[in-house]
Amino acid sequence: MDNRPIAFFDSGLGGLTSVQELHRQLPGEKVIYYGDTARTPYGSKSPDTIRRFATQIVDYLVSKNPKMIIIACNTATSWALDSLRERYPDIPILGVIGPTVRKVVSDGCRKVGVIATKATIGSDIYGRSLKALDPSIEVYSLALPAVVPLVEEGFTDTKIMELTVRHYMDDFVKDNDFEDLILGCTHYPLIAGHIRSLYPGIRLYNSSAEVINEARELLEERDMLAENSELTDRYYASDLSDNFIAMTDLLFAGTDFKIKFVKLED
Ligand code: DGL
């Protein structure tokens, strides 16, 4: 048994979709979350900047003594997972990409689309990781750079978002006949409704959720699940935007939590 919290972070509110899945699978676990809302999006930033921001956040989260850290951001996983594991070898640090890739390969997918930020697609981490496990798999990748800023601005359930998705994806779906699609950004489960109704029949893989399956297995294996923890979930943000507060209230209504502004610097 281990009642310490599980720490999550993302460039903004996307990683809250991972926390939602944690609450669904392991309601007894407590959470600390950092959303770097002042510096979102990460997807258009350079690898060095992404690593620097991710390191600042993880240094802060480690000061709260978590039992595990989940990088609830594909972009930060792409560019910072290895260096963060080197920096904190004694804390289990999970990225969202490995669990998703393992699930897609174990399901026997043959033709796989990947949508993600520019930085994640630029790293080709999904293509490389999928082909490392199954060299015959076909991978089609696409960046959707306007989606994260629109989600952060609260445009999720709007016509503007639907048109944005179509602008990027209509030709991509038409020209590449994939059957499965990885939502390679933790903001994208929030637009999954648009994708499902625009492109019915494509099976979606959700990186926000897959990481929680592996987190649960690891906690069970190491006997580290929480029991009757009296901690309160805490959501920190580098800018308390109205939308971050509204989204937290919406996703976690009925649970006990606190939200706080925390600024990080070098
Ligand atoms: N949720 C982050 C991801 O999974 C968004 C990155 C961004 O801020 O552009 O990649």
CSV table of C-alpha atoms and ligand atoms in Angstrom, one decimal:
chain,number,residue,atom,x,y,z
A,1,MET,CA,0.0,0.0,0.0
A,2,ASP,CA,1.3,3.5,-0.8
A,3,ASN,CA,-0.9,6.5,-0.2
A,4,ARG,CA,1.3,9.1,-1.9
A,5,PRO,CA,-0.2,10.9,-4.8
A,6,ILE,CA,0.3,10.2,-8.5
A,7,ALA,CA,1.7,13.2,-10.3
A,8,PHE,CA,0.6,14.2,-13.8
A,9,PHE,CA,1.6,17.1,-16.1
A,10,ASP,CA,0.7,18.5,-19.4
A,11,SER,CA,1.1,21.8,-21.3
A,12,GLY,CA,-2.4,22.7,-20.3
A,13,LEU,CA,-5.7,20.9,-19.7
A,14,GLY,CA,-5.2,17.9,-22.1
A,15,GLY,CA,-3.7,15.7,-19.4
A,16,LEU,CA,-6.9,16.0,-17.4
A,17,THR,CA,-8.2,13.4,-19.7
A,18,SER,CA,-5.7,11.0,-18.3
A,19,VAL,CA,-6.6,11.9,-14.7
A,20,GLN,CA,-10.3,11.3,-15.7
A,21,GLU,CA,-9.3,7.7,-16.7
A,22,LEU,CA,-7.3,7.2,-13.5
A,23,HIS,CA,-10.4,8.2,-11.5
A,24,ARG,CA,-12.5,5.8,-13.5
A,25,GLN,CA,-10.1,2.8,-13.1
A,26,LEU,CA,-8.6,3.5,-9.6
A,27,PRO,CA,-11.0,5.9,-7.7
A,28,GLY,CA,-8.9,5.5,-4.5
A,29,GLU,CA,-5.8,7.1,-6.0
A,30,LYS,CA,-5.0,10.8,-5.2
A,31,VAL,CA,-3.6,13.2,-7.8
A,32,ILE,CA,-1.4,16.2,-8.2
A,33,TYR,CA,-1.5,17.8,-11.6
A,34,TYR,CA,0.5,20.6,-13.2
A,35,GLY,CA,-0.9,22.3,-16.3
A,36,ASP,CA,1.5,24.7,-17.9
A,37,THR,CA,-1.3,26.9,-19.2
A,38,ALA,CA,0.8,30.0,-19.3
A,39,ARG,CA,3.2,28.4,-21.9
A,40,THR,CA,0.8,26.2,-23.9
A,41,PRO,CA,1.1,24.9,-26.6
A,42,TYR,CA,4.2,22.9,-26.4
A,43,GLY,CA,3.6,21.3,-29.8
A,44,SER,CA,5.0,24.3,-31.7
A,45,LYS,CA,8.1,24.7,-29.5
A,46,SER,CA,11.6,23.4,-30.0
A,47,PRO,CA,12.8,20.1,-28.3
A,48,ASP,CA,15.2,22.1,-26.0
A,49,THR,CA,12.4,24.3,-24.8
A,50,ILE,CA,10.0,21.4,-24.3
A,51,ARG,CA,12.7,19.5,-22.2
A,52,ARG,CA,13.4,22.7,-20.1
A,53,PHE,CA,9.7,23.2,-19.3
A,54,ALA,CA,9.2,19.5,-18.6
A,55,THR,CA,12.2,19.4,-16.2
A,56,GLN,CA,11.0,22.5,-14.3
A,57,ILE,CA,7.6,20.9,-13.8
A,58,VAL,CA,9.0,17.5,-12.8
A,59,ASP,CA,11.4,19.1,-10.3
A,60,TYR,CA,8.4,20.8,-8.8
A,61,LEU,CA,6.2,17.7,-8.7
A,62,VAL,CA,9.1,15.7,-7.2
A,63,SER,CA,9.1,18.2,-4.3
A,64,LYS,CA,5.6,16.9,-3.5
A,65,ASN,CA,6.9,13.3,-3.0
A,66,PRO,CA,4.7,11.4,-5.6
A,67,LYS,CA,4.9,7.7,-5.9
A,68,MET,CA,4.7,7.8,-9.7
A,69,ILE,CA,4.9,10.5,-12.4
A,70,ILE,CA,2.8,10.3,-15.6
A,71,ILE,CA,3.8,12.5,-18.4
A,72,ALA,CA,0.2,13.2,-19.6
A,73,CYS,CA,1.5,14.9,-22.8
A,74,ASN,CA,2.7,13.2,-26.0
A,75,THR,CA,4.9,16.2,-26.9
A,76,ALA,CA,6.8,16.1,-23.6
A,77,THR,CA,6.9,12.3,-23.7
A,78,SER,CA,8.5,12.5,-27.2
A,79,TRP,CA,11.2,14.8,-26.2
A,80,ALA,CA,11.8,14.6,-22.4
A,81,LEU,CA,10.9,11.1,-21.2
A,82,ASP,CA,14.5,9.8,-21.4
A,83,SER,CA,16.1,12.8,-19.8
A,84,LEU,CA,13.5,12.8,-17.0
A,85,ARG,CA,14.1,9.1,-16.3
A,86,GLU,CA,17.8,9.8,-16.1
A,87,ARG,CA,17.3,12.7,-13.7
A,88,TYR,CA,15.0,10.7,-11.4
A,89,PRO,CA,15.9,7.0,-11.7
A,90,ASP,CA,14.2,6.1,-8.5
A,91,ILE,CA,10.7,7.3,-9.4
A,92,PRO,CA,8.6,5.4,-11.9
A,93,ILE,CA,8.0,7.8,-14.8
A,94,LEU,CA,5.5,6.8,-17.4
A,95,GLY,CA,5.0,8.4,-20.8
A,96,VAL,CA,1.8,8.1,-22.8
A,97,ILE,CA,3.4,6.8,-26.1
A,98,GLY,CA,4.9,3.4,-25.1
A,99,PRO,CA,1.6,2.0,-23.7
A,100,THR,CA,-0.3,3.2,-26.7
A,101,VAL,CA,2.1,1.7,-29.2
A,102,ARG,CA,2.2,-1.7,-27.3
A,103,LYS,CA,-1.7,-1.8,-27.3
A,104,VAL,CA,-1.9,-1.0,-31.0
A,105,VAL,CA,0.7,-3.7,-31.9
A,106,SER,CA,-0.9,-6.3,-29.5
A,107,ASP,CA,-4.3,-5.7,-31.2
A,108,GLY,CA,-2.7,-6.6,-34.5
A,109,CYS,CA,-3.4,-3.3,-36.2
A,110,ARG,CA,-1.9,-3.2,-39.8
A,111,LYS,CA,-2.5,0.3,-41.1
A,112,VAL,CA,-2.4,3.0,-38.4
A,113,GLY,CA,-3.0,6.8,-38.6
A,114,VAL,CA,-1.4,9.0,-36.0
A,115,ILE,CA,-2.6,12.5,-35.3
A,116,ALA,CA,-0.6,14.7,-32.8
A,117,THR,CA,1.2,18.0,-32.4
A,118,LYS,CA,3.9,19.3,-34.8
A,119,ALA,CA,6.6,18.4,-32.3
A,120,THR,CA,5.4,14.9,-31.7
A,121,ILE,CA,4.9,14.2,-35.4
A,122,GLY,CA,8.4,15.8,-36.1
A,123,SER,CA,10.0,13.4,-33.7
A,124,ASP,CA,8.4,10.4,-35.6
A,125,ILE,CA,8.3,8.6,-32.3
A,126,TYR,CA,5.1,6.8,-33.1
A,127,GLY,CA,6.4,5.6,-36.5
A,128,ARG,CA,9.7,4.5,-35.0
A,129,SER,CA,8.2,2.8,-32.0
A,130,LEU,CA,5.4,1.0,-33.9
A,131,LYS,CA,7.9,-0.2,-36.5
A,132,ALA,CA,10.4,-1.3,-33.9
A,133,LEU,CA,7.7,-3.8,-32.6
A,134,ASP,CA,6.2,-4.7,-36.0
A,135,PRO,CA,8.3,-3.7,-39.0
A,136,SER,CA,5.4,-4.5,-41.4
A,137,ILE,CA,2.9,-2.0,-39.9
A,138,GLU,CA,2.0,0.9,-42.1
A,139,VAL,CA,1.9,4.3,-40.3
A,140,TYR,CA,0.4,7.6,-41.6
A,141,SER,CA,1.1,10.7,-39.6
A,142,LEU,CA,-0.5,14.1,-39.4
A,143,ALA,CA,0.0,17.2,-37.3
A,144,LEU,CA,-3.1,19.3,-36.2
A,145,PRO,CA,-1.4,22.4,-34.8
A,146,ALA,CA,-4.4,24.6,-34.4
A,147,VAL,CA,-6.4,22.1,-32.2
A,148,VAL,CA,-4.6,22.5,-28.9
A,149,PRO,CA,-4.9,26.3,-28.8
A,150,LEU,CA,-8.6,26.0,-29.7
A,151,VAL,CA,-9.2,23.5,-26.9
A,152,GLU,CA,-7.3,25.7,-24.4
A,153,GLU,CA,-9.6,28.6,-25.5
A,154,GLY,CA,-12.7,26.5,-24.9
A,155,PHE,CA,-13.8,25.9,-28.5
A,156,THR,CA,-14.1,22.1,-28.1
A,157,ASP,CA,-17.8,21.6,-28.9
A,158,THR,CA,-18.1,24.2,-31.6
A,159,LYS,CA,-18.5,24.4,-35.4
A,160,ILE,CA,-15.1,26.1,-35.5
A,161,MET,CA,-13.5,22.9,-34.1
A,162,GLU,CA,-15.4,20.7,-36.5
A,163,LEU,CA,-14.2,22.8,-39.4
A,164,THR,CA,-10.7,22.7,-38.1
A,165,VAL,CA,-10.7,18.9,-37.8
A,166,ARG,CA,-12.1,18.7,-41.4
A,167,HIS,CA,-9.5,21.1,-42.7
A,168,TYR,CA,-6.7,18.9,-41.5
A,169,MET,CA,-8.2,15.5,-41.7
A,170,ASP,CA,-10.6,15.1,-44.7
A,171,ASP,CA,-7.8,14.5,-47.3
A,172,PHE,CA,-5.7,12.6,-44.8
A,173,VAL,CA,-8.5,10.1,-44.2
A,174,LYS,CA,-9.5,10.0,-47.9
A,175,ASP,CA,-5.9,9.4,-49.2
A,176,ASN,CA,-4.7,6.9,-46.7
A,177,ASP,CA,-6.9,3.9,-46.0
A,178,PHE,CA,-6.1,3.2,-42.3
A,179,GLU,CA,-8.5,1.4,-40.1
A,180,ASP,CA,-7.1,2.6,-36.7
A,181,LEU,CA,-6.2,6.0,-35.5
A,182,ILE,CA,-4.0,7.0,-32.6
A,183,LEU,CA,-5.1,10.2,-30.7
A,184,GLY,CA,-1.4,11.1,-30.1
A,185,CYS,CA,-2.2,14.2,-28.1
A,186,THR,CA,-3.9,14.2,-24.7
A,187,HIS,CA,-6.1,17.1,-25.8
A,188,TYR,CA,-7.6,15.0,-28.6
A,189,PRO,CA,-10.0,12.8,-26.5
A,190,LEU,CA,-11.8,16.1,-26.0
A,191,ILE,CA,-12.4,16.3,-29.8
A,192,ALA,CA,-13.0,12.5,-30.3
A,193,GLY,CA,-16.8,13.2,-30.7
A,194,HIS,CA,-16.1,15.3,-33.9
A,195,ILE,CA,-13.7,12.6,-35.2
A,196,ARG,CA,-16.1,9.8,-34.6
A,197,SER,CA,-19.0,11.5,-36.3
A,198,LEU,CA,-17.0,12.8,-39.3
A,199,TYR,CA,-15.1,9.6,-39.9
A,200,PRO,CA,-17.3,6.7,-38.6
A,201,GLY,CA,-15.8,3.2,-38.8
A,202,ILE,CA,-12.2,4.3,-37.8
A,203,ARG,CA,-11.2,2.7,-34.5
A,204,LEU,CA,-9.7,5.2,-32.1
A,205,TYR,CA,-6.7,4.6,-29.7
A,206,ASN,CA,-6.5,7.0,-26.8
A,207,SER,CA,-3.1,7.7,-25.5
A,208,SER,CA,-4.5,9.4,-22.3
A,209,ALA,CA,-6.2,6.2,-21.3
A,210,GLU,CA,-3.6,3.6,-22.4
A,211,VAL,CA,-1.0,4.9,-20.0
A,212,ILE,CA,-3.5,4.4,-17.1
A,213,ASN,CA,-3.8,0.7,-17.9
A,214,GLU,CA,0.0,0.3,-17.5
A,215,ALA,CA,0.1,2.5,-14.4
A,216,ARG,CA,-2.5,0.3,-12.8
A,217,GLU,CA,-0.6,-2.9,-13.7
A,218,LEU,CA,2.6,-1.4,-12.3
A,219,LEU,CA,1.0,-0.3,-9.0
A,220,GLU,CA,-0.7,-3.7,-8.6
A,221,GLU,CA,2.6,-5.5,-9.3
A,222,ARG,CA,4.5,-3.5,-6.8
A,223,ASP,CA,1.7,-3.5,-4.2
A,224,MET,CA,1.6,0.3,-4.3
A,225,LEU,CA,-2.2,1.0,-4.6
A,226,ALA,CA,-3.6,3.6,-2.2
A,227,GLU,CA,-6.1,2.6,0.5
A,228,ASN,CA,-8.3,5.1,2.3
A,229,SER,CA,-6.0,8.0,1.5
A,230,GLU,CA,-7.1,11.2,3.1
A,231,LEU,CA,-5.3,13.5,0.7
A,232,THR,CA,-7.1,16.0,-1.6
A,233,ASP,CA,-6.5,16.1,-5.3
A,234,ARG,CA,-4.6,19.2,-6.3
A,235,TYR,CA,-4.5,20.9,-9.7
A,236,TYR,CA,-1.8,23.5,-10.2
A,237,ALA,CA,-1.5,25.7,-13.3
A,238,SER,CA,1.0,28.4,-14.4
A,239,ASP,CA,-2.0,30.5,-15.4
A,240,LEU,CA,-5.5,30.0,-13.9
A,241,SER,CA,-7.3,30.5,-17.1
A,242,ASP,CA,-11.1,30.5,-17.0
A,243,ASN,CA,-11.2,27.4,-19.2
A,244,PHE,CA,-8.8,25.4,-17.0
A,245,ILE,CA,-11.0,26.1,-14.0
A,246,ALA,CA,-14.2,25.4,-16.0
A,247,MET,CA,-12.8,22.1,-17.4
A,248,THR,CA,-11.5,20.9,-14.0
A,249,ASP,CA,-14.9,21.7,-12.5
A,250,LEU,CA,-16.7,19.9,-15.3
A,251,LEU,CA,-14.5,16.7,-15.4
A,252,PHE,CA,-14.2,16.3,-11.6
A,253,ALA,CA,-17.5,17.6,-10.3
A,254,GLY,CA,-18.4,15.7,-7.2
A,255,THR,CA,-14.8,15.0,-6.2
A,256,ASP,CA,-12.9,16.9,-3.6
A,257,PHE,CA,-10.1,19.0,-5.1
A,258,LYS,CA,-8.2,22.3,-4.9
A,259,ILE,CA,-6.8,24.5,-7.7
A,260,LYS,CA,-3.9,26.7,-7.3
A,261,PHE,CA,-1.7,29.1,-9.3
A,262,VAL,CA,2.0,28.0,-9.3
A,263,LYS,CA,4.6,29.8,-11.4
A,264,LEU,CA,7.8,27.9,-12.3
A,265,GLU,CA,11.1,29.4,-13.3
A,266,ASP,CA,14.6,28.1,-14.1
B,1,DGL,N1,-1.5,17.5,-24.6
B,1,DGL,C1,-0.2,17.7,-25.3
B,1,DGL,C2,0.2,16.5,-26.0
B,1,DGL,O1,-0.3,15.4,-25.7
B,1,DGL,C3,-0.4,19.0,-26.0
B,1,DGL,C4,0.8,19.6,-26.5
B,1,DGL,C5,0.7,21.1,-26.8
B,1,DGL,O2,0.7,21.9,-25.9
B,1,DGL,O3,0.8,21.4,-28.0
B,1,DGL,O4,1.0,16.5,-27.0
